[in-house]
mmCIF file of C-alpha atoms and ligand atoms in Angstrom:
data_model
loop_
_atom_site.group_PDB
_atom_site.id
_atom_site.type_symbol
_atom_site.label_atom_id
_atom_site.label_comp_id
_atom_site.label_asym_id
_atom_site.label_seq_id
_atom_site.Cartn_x
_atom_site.Cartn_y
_atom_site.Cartn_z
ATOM 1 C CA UNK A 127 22.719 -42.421 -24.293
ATOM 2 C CA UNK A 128 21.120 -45.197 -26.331
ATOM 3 C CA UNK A 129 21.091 -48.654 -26.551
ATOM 4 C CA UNK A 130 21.402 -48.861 -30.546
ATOM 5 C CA UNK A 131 21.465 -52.738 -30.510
ATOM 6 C CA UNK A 132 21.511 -54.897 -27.585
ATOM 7 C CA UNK A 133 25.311 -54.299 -26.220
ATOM 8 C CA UNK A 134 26.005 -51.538 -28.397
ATOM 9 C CA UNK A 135 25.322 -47.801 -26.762
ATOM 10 C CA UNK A 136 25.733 -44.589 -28.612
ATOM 11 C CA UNK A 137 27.084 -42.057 -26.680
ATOM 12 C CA UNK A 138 26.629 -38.640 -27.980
ATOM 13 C CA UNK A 139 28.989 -36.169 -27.103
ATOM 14 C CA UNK A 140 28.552 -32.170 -27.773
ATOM 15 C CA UNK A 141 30.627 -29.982 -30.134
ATOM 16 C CA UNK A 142 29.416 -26.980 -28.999
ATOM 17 C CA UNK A 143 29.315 -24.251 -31.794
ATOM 18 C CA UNK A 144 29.574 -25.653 -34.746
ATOM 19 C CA UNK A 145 26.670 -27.057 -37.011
ATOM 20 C CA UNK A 146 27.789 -30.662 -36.434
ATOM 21 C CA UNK A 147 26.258 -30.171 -33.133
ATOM 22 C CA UNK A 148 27.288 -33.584 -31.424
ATOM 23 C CA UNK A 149 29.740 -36.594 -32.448
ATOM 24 C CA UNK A 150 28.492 -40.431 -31.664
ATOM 25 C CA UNK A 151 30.942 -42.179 -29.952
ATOM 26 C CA UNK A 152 29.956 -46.109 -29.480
ATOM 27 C CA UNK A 153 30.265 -48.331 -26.652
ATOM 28 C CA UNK A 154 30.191 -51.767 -27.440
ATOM 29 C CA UNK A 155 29.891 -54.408 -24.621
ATOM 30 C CA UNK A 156 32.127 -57.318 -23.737
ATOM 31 C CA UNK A 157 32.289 -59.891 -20.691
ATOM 32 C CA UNK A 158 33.156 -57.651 -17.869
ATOM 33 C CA UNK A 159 34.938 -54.565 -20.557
ATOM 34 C CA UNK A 160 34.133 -52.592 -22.854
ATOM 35 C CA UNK A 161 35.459 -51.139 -26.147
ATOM 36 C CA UNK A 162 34.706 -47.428 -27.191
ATOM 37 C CA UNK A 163 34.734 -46.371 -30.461
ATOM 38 C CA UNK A 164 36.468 -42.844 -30.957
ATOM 39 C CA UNK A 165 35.935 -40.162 -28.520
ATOM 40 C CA UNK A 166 35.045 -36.203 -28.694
ATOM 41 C CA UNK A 167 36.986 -33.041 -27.945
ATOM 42 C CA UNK A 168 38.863 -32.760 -25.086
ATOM 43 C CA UNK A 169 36.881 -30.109 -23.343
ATOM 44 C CA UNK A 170 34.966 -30.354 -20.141
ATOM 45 C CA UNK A 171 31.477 -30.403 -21.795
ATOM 46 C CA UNK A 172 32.115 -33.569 -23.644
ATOM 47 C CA UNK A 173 34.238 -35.050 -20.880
ATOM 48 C CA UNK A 174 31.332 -34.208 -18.385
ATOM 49 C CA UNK A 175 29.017 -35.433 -20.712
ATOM 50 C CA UNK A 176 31.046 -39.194 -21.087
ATOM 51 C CA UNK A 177 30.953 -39.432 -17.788
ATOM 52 C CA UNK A 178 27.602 -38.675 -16.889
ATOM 53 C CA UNK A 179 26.432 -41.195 -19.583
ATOM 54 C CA UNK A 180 29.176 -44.141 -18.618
ATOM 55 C CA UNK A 181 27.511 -43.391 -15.131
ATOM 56 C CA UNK A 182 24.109 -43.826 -16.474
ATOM 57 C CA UNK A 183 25.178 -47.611 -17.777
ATOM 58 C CA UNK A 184 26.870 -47.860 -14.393
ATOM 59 C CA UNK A 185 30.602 -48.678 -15.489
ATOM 60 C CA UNK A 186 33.586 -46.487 -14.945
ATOM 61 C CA UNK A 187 36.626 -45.407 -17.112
ATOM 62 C CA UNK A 188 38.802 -48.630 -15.959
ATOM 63 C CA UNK A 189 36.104 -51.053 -17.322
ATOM 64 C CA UNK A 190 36.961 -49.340 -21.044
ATOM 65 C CA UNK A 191 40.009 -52.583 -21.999
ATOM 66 C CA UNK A 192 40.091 -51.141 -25.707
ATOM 67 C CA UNK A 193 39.813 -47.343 -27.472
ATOM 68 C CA UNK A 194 40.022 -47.640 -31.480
ATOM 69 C CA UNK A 195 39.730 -44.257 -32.978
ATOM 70 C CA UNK A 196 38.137 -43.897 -36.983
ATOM 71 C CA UNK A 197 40.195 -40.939 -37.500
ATOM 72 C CA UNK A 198 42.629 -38.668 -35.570
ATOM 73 C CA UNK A 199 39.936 -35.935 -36.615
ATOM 74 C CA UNK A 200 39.971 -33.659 -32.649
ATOM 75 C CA UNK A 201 36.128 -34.561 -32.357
ATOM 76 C CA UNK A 202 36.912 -37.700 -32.759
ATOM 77 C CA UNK A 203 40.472 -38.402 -31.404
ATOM 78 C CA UNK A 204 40.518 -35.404 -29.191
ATOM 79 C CA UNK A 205 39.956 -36.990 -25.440
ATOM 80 C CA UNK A 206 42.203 -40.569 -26.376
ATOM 81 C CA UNK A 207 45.245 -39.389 -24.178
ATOM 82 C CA UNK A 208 42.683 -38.590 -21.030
ATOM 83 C CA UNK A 209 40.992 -41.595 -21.775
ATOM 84 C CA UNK A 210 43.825 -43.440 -22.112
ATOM 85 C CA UNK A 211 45.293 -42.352 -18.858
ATOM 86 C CA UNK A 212 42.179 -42.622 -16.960
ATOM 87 C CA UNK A 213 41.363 -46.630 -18.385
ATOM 88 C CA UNK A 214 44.955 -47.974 -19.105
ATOM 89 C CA UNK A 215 42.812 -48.878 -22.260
ATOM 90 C CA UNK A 216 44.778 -50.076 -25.514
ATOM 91 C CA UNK A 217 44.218 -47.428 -27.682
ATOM 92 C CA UNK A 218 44.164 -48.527 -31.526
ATOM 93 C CA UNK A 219 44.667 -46.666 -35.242
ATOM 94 C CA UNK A 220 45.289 -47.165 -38.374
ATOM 95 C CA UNK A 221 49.009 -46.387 -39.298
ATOM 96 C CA UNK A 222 48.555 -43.522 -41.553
ATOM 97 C CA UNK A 223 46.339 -41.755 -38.493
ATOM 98 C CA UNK A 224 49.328 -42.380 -36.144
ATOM 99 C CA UNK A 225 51.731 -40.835 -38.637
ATOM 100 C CA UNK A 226 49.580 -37.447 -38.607
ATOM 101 C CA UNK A 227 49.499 -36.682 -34.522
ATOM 102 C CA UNK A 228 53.400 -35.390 -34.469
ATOM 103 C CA UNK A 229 52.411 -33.058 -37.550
ATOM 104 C CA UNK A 230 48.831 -31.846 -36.408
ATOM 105 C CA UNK A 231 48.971 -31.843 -32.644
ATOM 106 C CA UNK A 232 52.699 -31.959 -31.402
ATOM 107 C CA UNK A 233 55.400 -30.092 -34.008
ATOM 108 C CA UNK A 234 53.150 -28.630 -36.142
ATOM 109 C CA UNK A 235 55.166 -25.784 -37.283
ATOM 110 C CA UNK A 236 56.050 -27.747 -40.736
ATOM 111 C CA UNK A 237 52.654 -28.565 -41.520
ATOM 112 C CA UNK A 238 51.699 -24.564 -41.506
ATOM 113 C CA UNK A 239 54.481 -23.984 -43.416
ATOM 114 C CA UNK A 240 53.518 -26.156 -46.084
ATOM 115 C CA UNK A 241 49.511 -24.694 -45.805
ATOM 116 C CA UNK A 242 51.086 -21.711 -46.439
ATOM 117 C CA UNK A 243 52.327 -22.678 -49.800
ATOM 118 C CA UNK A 244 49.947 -24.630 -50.631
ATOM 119 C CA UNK A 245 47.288 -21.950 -50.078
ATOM 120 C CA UNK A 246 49.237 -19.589 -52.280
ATOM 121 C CA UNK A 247 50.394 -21.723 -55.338
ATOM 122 C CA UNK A 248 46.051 -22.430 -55.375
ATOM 123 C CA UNK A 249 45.558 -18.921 -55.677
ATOM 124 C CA UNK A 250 44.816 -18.041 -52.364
ATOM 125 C CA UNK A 251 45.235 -13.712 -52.426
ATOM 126 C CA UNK A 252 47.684 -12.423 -49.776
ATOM 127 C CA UNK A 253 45.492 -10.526 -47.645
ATOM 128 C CA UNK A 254 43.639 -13.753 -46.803
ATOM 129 C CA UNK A 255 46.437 -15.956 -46.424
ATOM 130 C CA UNK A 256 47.612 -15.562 -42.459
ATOM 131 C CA UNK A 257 43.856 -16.174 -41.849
ATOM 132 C CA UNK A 258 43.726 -19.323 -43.765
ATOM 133 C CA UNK A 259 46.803 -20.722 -42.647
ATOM 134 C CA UNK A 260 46.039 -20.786 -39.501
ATOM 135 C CA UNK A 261 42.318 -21.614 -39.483
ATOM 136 C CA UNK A 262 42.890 -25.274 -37.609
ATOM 137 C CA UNK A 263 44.861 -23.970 -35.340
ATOM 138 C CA UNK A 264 42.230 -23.592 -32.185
ATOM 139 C CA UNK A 265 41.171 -27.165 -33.076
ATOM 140 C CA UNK A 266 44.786 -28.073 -31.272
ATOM 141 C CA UNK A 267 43.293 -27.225 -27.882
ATOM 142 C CA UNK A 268 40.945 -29.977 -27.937
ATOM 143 C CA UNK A 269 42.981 -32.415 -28.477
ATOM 144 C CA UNK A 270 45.104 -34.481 -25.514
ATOM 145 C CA UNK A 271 47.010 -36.972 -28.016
ATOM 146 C CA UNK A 272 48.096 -40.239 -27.286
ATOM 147 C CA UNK A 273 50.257 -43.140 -29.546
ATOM 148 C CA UNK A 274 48.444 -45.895 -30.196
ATOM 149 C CA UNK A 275 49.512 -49.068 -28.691
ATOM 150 C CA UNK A 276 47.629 -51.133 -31.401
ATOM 151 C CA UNK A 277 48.379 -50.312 -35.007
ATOM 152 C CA UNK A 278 45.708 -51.113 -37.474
ATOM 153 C CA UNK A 279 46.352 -52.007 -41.440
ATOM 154 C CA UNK A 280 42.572 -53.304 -42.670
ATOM 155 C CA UNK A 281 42.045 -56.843 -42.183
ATOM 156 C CA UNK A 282 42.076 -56.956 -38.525
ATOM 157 C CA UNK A 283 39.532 -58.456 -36.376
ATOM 158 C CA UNK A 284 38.537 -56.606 -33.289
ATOM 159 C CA UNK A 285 36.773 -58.838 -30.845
ATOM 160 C CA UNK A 286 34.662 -58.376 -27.610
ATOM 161 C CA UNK A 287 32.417 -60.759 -25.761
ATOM 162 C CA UNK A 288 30.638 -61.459 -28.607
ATOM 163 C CA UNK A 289 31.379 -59.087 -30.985
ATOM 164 C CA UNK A 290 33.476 -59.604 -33.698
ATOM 165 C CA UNK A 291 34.409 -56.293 -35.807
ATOM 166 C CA UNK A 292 36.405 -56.208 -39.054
ATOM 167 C CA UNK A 293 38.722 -53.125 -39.605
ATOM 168 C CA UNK A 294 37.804 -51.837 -42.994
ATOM 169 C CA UNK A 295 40.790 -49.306 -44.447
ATOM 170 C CA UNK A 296 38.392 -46.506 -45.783
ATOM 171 C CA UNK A 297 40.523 -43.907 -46.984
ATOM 172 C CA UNK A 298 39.092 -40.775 -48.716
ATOM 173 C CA UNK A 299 37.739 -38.476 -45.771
ATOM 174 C CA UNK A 300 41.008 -39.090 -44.118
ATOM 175 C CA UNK A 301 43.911 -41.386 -45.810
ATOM 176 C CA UNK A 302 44.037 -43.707 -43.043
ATOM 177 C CA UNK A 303 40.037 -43.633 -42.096
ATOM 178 C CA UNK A 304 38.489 -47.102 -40.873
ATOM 179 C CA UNK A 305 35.453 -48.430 -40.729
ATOM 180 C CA UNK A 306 33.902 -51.524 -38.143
ATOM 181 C CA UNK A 307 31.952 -53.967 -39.968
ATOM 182 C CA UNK A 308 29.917 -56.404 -37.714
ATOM 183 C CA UNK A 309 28.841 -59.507 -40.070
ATOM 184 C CA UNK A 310 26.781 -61.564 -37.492
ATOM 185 C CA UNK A 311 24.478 -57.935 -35.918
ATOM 186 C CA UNK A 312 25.507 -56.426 -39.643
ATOM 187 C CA UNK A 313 26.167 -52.833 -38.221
ATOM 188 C CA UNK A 314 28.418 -51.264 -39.586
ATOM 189 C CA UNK A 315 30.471 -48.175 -37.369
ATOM 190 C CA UNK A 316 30.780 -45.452 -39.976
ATOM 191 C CA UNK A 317 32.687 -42.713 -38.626
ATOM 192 C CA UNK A 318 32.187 -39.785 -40.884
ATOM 193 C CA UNK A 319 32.457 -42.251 -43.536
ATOM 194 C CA UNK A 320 28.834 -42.192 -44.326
ATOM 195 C CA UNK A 321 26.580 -39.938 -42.703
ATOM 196 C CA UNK A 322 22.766 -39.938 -42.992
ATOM 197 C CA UNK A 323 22.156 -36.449 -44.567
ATOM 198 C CA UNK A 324 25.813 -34.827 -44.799
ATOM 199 C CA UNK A 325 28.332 -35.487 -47.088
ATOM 200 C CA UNK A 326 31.750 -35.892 -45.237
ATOM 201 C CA UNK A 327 33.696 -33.353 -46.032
ATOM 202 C CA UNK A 328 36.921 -34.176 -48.890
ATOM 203 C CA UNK A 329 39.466 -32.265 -48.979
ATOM 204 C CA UNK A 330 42.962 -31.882 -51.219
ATOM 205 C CA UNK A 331 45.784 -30.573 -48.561
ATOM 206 C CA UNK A 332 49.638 -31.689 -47.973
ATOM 207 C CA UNK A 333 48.736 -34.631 -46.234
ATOM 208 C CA UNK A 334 45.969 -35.970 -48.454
ATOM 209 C CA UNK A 335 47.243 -38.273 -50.861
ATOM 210 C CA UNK A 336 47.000 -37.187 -54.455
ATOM 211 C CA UNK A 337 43.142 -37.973 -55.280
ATOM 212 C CA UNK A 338 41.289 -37.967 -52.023
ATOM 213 C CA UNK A 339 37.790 -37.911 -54.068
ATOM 214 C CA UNK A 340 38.926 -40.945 -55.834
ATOM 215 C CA UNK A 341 39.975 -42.874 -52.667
ATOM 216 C CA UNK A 342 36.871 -41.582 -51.220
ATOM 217 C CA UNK A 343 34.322 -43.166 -53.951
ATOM 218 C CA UNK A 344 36.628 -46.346 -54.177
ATOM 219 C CA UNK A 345 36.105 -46.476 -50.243
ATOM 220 C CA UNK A 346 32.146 -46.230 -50.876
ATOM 221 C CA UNK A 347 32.382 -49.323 -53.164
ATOM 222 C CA UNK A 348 34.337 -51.218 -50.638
ATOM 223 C CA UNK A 349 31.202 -50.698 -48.036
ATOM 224 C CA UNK A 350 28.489 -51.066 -50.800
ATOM 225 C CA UNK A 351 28.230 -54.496 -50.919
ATOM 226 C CA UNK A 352 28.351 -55.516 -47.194
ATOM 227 C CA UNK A 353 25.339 -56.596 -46.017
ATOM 228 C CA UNK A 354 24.079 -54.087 -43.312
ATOM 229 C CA UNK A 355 20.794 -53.961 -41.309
ATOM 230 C CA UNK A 356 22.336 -50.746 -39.146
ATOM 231 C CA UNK A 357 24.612 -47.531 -39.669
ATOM 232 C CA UNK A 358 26.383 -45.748 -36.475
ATOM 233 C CA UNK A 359 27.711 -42.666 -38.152
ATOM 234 C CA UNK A 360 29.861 -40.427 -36.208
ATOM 235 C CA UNK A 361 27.526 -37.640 -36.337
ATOM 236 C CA UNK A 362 23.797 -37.203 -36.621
ATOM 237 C CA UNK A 363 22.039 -40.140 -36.193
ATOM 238 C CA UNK A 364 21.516 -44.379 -37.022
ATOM 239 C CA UNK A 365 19.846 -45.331 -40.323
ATOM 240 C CA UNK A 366 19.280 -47.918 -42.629
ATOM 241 C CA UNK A 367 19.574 -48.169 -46.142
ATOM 242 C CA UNK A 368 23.323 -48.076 -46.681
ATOM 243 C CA UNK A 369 23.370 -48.551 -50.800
ATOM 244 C CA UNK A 370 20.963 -46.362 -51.295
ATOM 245 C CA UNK A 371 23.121 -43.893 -49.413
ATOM 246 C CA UNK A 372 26.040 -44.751 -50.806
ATOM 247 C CA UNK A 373 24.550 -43.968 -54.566
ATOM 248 C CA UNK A 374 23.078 -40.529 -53.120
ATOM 249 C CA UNK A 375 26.510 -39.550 -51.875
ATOM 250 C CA UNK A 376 28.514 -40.649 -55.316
ATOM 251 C CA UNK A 377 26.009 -38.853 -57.397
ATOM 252 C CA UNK A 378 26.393 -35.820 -55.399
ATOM 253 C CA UNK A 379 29.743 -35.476 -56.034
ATOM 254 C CA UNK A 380 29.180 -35.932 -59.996
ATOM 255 C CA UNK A 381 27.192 -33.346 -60.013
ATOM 256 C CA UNK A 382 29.247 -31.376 -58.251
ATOM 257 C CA UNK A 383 32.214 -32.217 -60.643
ATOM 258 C CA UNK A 384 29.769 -30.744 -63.633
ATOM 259 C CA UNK A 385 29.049 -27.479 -61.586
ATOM 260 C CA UNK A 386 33.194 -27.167 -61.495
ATOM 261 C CA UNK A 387 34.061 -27.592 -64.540
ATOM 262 C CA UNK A 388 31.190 -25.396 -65.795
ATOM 263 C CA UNK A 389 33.196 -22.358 -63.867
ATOM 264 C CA UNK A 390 36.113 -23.014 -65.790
ATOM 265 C CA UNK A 391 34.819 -23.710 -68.986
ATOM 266 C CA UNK A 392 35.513 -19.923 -70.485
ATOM 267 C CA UNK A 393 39.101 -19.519 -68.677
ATOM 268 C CA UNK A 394 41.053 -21.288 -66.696
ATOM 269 C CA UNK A 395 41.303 -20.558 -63.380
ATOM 270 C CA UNK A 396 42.903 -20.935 -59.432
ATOM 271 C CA UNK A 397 41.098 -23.670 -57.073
ATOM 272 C CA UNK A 398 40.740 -19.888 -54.736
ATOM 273 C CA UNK A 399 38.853 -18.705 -58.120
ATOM 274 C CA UNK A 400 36.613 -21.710 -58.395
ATOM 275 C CA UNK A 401 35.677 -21.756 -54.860
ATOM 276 C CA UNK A 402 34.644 -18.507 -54.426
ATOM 277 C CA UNK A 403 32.161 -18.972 -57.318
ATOM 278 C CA UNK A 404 30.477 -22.117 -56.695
ATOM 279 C CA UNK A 405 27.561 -22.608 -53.669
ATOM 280 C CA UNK A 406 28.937 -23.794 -50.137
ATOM 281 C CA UNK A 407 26.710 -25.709 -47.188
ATOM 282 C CA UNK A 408 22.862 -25.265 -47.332
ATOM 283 C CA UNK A 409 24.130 -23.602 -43.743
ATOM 284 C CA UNK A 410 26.388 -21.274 -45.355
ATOM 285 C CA UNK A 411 24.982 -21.074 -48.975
ATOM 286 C CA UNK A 412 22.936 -17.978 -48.189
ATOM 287 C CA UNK A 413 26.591 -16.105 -47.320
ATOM 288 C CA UNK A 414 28.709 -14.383 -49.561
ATOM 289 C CA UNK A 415 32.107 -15.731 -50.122
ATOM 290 C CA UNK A 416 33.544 -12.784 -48.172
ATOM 291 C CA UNK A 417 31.432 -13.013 -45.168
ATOM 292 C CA UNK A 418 32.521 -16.622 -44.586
ATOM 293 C CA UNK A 419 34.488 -18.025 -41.744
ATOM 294 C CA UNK A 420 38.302 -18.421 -42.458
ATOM 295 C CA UNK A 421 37.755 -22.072 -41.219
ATOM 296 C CA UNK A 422 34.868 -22.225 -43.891
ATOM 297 C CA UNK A 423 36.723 -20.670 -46.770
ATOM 298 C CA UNK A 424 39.897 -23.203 -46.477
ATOM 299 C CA UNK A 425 37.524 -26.230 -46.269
ATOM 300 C CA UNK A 426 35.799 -24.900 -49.012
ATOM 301 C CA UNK A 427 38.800 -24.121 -51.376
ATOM 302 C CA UNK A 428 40.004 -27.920 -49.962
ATOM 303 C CA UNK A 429 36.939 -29.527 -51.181
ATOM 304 C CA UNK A 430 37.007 -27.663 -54.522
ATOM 305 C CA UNK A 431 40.734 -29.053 -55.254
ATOM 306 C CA UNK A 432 39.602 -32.225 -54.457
ATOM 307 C CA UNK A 433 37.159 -32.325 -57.288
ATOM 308 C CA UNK A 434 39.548 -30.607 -59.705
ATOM 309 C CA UNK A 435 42.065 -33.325 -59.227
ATOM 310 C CA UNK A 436 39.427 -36.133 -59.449
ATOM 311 C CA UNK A 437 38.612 -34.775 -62.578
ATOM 312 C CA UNK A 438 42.411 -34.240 -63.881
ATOM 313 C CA UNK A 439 43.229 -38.262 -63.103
ATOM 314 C CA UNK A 440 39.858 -39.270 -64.748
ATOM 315 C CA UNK A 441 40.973 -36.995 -67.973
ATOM 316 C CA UNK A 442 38.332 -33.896 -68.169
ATOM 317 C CA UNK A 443 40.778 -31.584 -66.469
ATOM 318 C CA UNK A 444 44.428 -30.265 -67.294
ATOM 319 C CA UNK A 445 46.339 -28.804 -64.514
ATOM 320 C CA UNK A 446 48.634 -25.524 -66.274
ATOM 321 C CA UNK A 447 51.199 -23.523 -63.966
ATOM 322 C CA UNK A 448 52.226 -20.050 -64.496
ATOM 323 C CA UNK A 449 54.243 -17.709 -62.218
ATOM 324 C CA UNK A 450 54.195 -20.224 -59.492
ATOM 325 C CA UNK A 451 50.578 -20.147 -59.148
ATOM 326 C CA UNK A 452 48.411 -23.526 -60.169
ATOM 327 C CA UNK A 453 45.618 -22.964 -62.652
ATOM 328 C CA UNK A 454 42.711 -25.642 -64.048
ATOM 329 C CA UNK A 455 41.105 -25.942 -67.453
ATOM 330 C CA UNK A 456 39.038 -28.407 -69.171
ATOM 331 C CA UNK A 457 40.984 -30.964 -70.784
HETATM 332 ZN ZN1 ZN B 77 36.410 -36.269 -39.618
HETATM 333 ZN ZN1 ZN B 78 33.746 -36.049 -37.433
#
């Protein structure tokens, strides 16, 4: 637990086994409550963890009045029904996010369905498609849900003591993704936004929207010209320096756009093809396609559509079909 800014403490909460390590949740003090900003999985080493560290500020569960989740992501949406239950906090969203926990979390049998096709029109090979499918499944165990009671648009004001946080609609890493903007302290709460060294991952998928990479950049422009002295990401750690950040992070997905449409500049080919040929994570690059985690290969073959698509609305890419499977060549 740190105290990031006076009032503000960011609570880090474990994700054990995967290279994320930790997500930040934030605790932001008001007169006698206190608002937390998204939440971990729900599994006993993160809820052990809150605990210990609400403990260490000496409040409890019931003095948390307000919960507003970034993103119904399971790190960071994952405890909100415990939480909710255990505060009788008002637990807040963005509408698109509250449209997704039926599909993900509750009756998701439609959702695989449409993986399933979706993975195989992209040229996903049979043998690997049961894998793929069903490489979120697990995440569904760490997550309690909960409907929010507040539904957020953009626009909104959250207030406590004397905080006042604007709700900035950031969609691109999720379609309804916010972002808390501070303008007195100029913090800004980031979810996985805009992280300090990782690029948040972008992926195309059935509940996307049609050009997640596009909404994603347009969402960097809508943070680029706030003024901000601090950045609480959702993972790793605070830093300054947001529009330097935010031009690393949009060049970094040009030049991934040129390494894409280099693979496809002979023939045209599947997303599956493209992904399988391009490199992955510094953590995974040393890997060979095959040896990769099913969990791994999907967000890979995600992200890869997402830049193909980018590049088909801003004109360097044409999308063909043929026998029911979706293929990309330079326009
Ligand atoms: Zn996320
Ligand atoms: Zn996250």
């Amino acid at each position: 637990m740190t105290e990031v800014v006076p009032g503000i403490y960011q609570l880090p909460l474990p994700l054990p086994n995967i290279y994320l390590k930790h997500i930040n949740t934030y605790l932001v003090q008001g007169n006698n409550e206190y608002l937390l900003i998204d939440t971990g999985w729900n599994m006993k080493e993160a809820f052990d963890s809150l605990k210990k560290q609400l403990d260490e500020i000496g409040i409890d569960f019931k003095d948390i009045s307000q919960i507003v989740i970034t993103h119904v992501h399971p790190d960071h949406y994952g405890l909100a029904g415990r939480l909710k239950q255990l505060s009788q906090a008002k637990l807040a969203m963005h509408l698109i996010e509250r449209d997704f926990i039926d599909s993900r979390y509750i009756n998701m049998d439609n959702l695989l369905q449409q993986m399933e096709q979706w993975l195989h029109i992209n040229g996903v090979p049979t043998d690997e498609l049961p894998k793929l499918q069903m490489a979120s499944v697990g995440m569904r165990k760490f997550v309690a849900p909960a409907l929010p009671d507040v539904i957020l648009r953009g626009g909104e004001t959250i207030s406590i003591g004397s905080f006042s946080f604007k709700v900035l609609w950031t969609p691109g890493h999720s379609p309804g993704h916010i972002c808390l903007y501070e303008p007195t302290q100029e913090i800004l709460i980031a979810g996985d936004h805009i992280l300090p060294t990782i690029t948040p991952n972008i992926g195309l998928h059935p509940q996307s929207g049609s050009n997640p990479l596009g909404d994603y950049l347009n969402s960097l422009n809508i943070v680029k010209p706030l003024s901000v002295n601090l950045i609480l990401p959702g993972h790793e750690h605070a830093f300054t320096g947001l529009q330097p950040r935010v031009d690393e992070i949009s060049q970094h997905h040009e030049q991934r756009n040129a390494e894409i449409l280099e693979t496809i500049k002979a023939e045209a080919k599947t997303g599956y093809q493209v992904a399988t040929e391009i490199t992955w994570l510094p953590e995974i690059a040393e890997t060979s396609w095959q040896d990769l985690a099913s969990e791994d290969k999907r967000i890979a073959l995600l992200e890869t559509l997402a830049h193909l698509e980018s590049m088909r609305f801003s004109g360097k890419v044409d999308k063909v079909s043929k026998d029911s499977t979706i293929y990309y060549q330079p326009a």
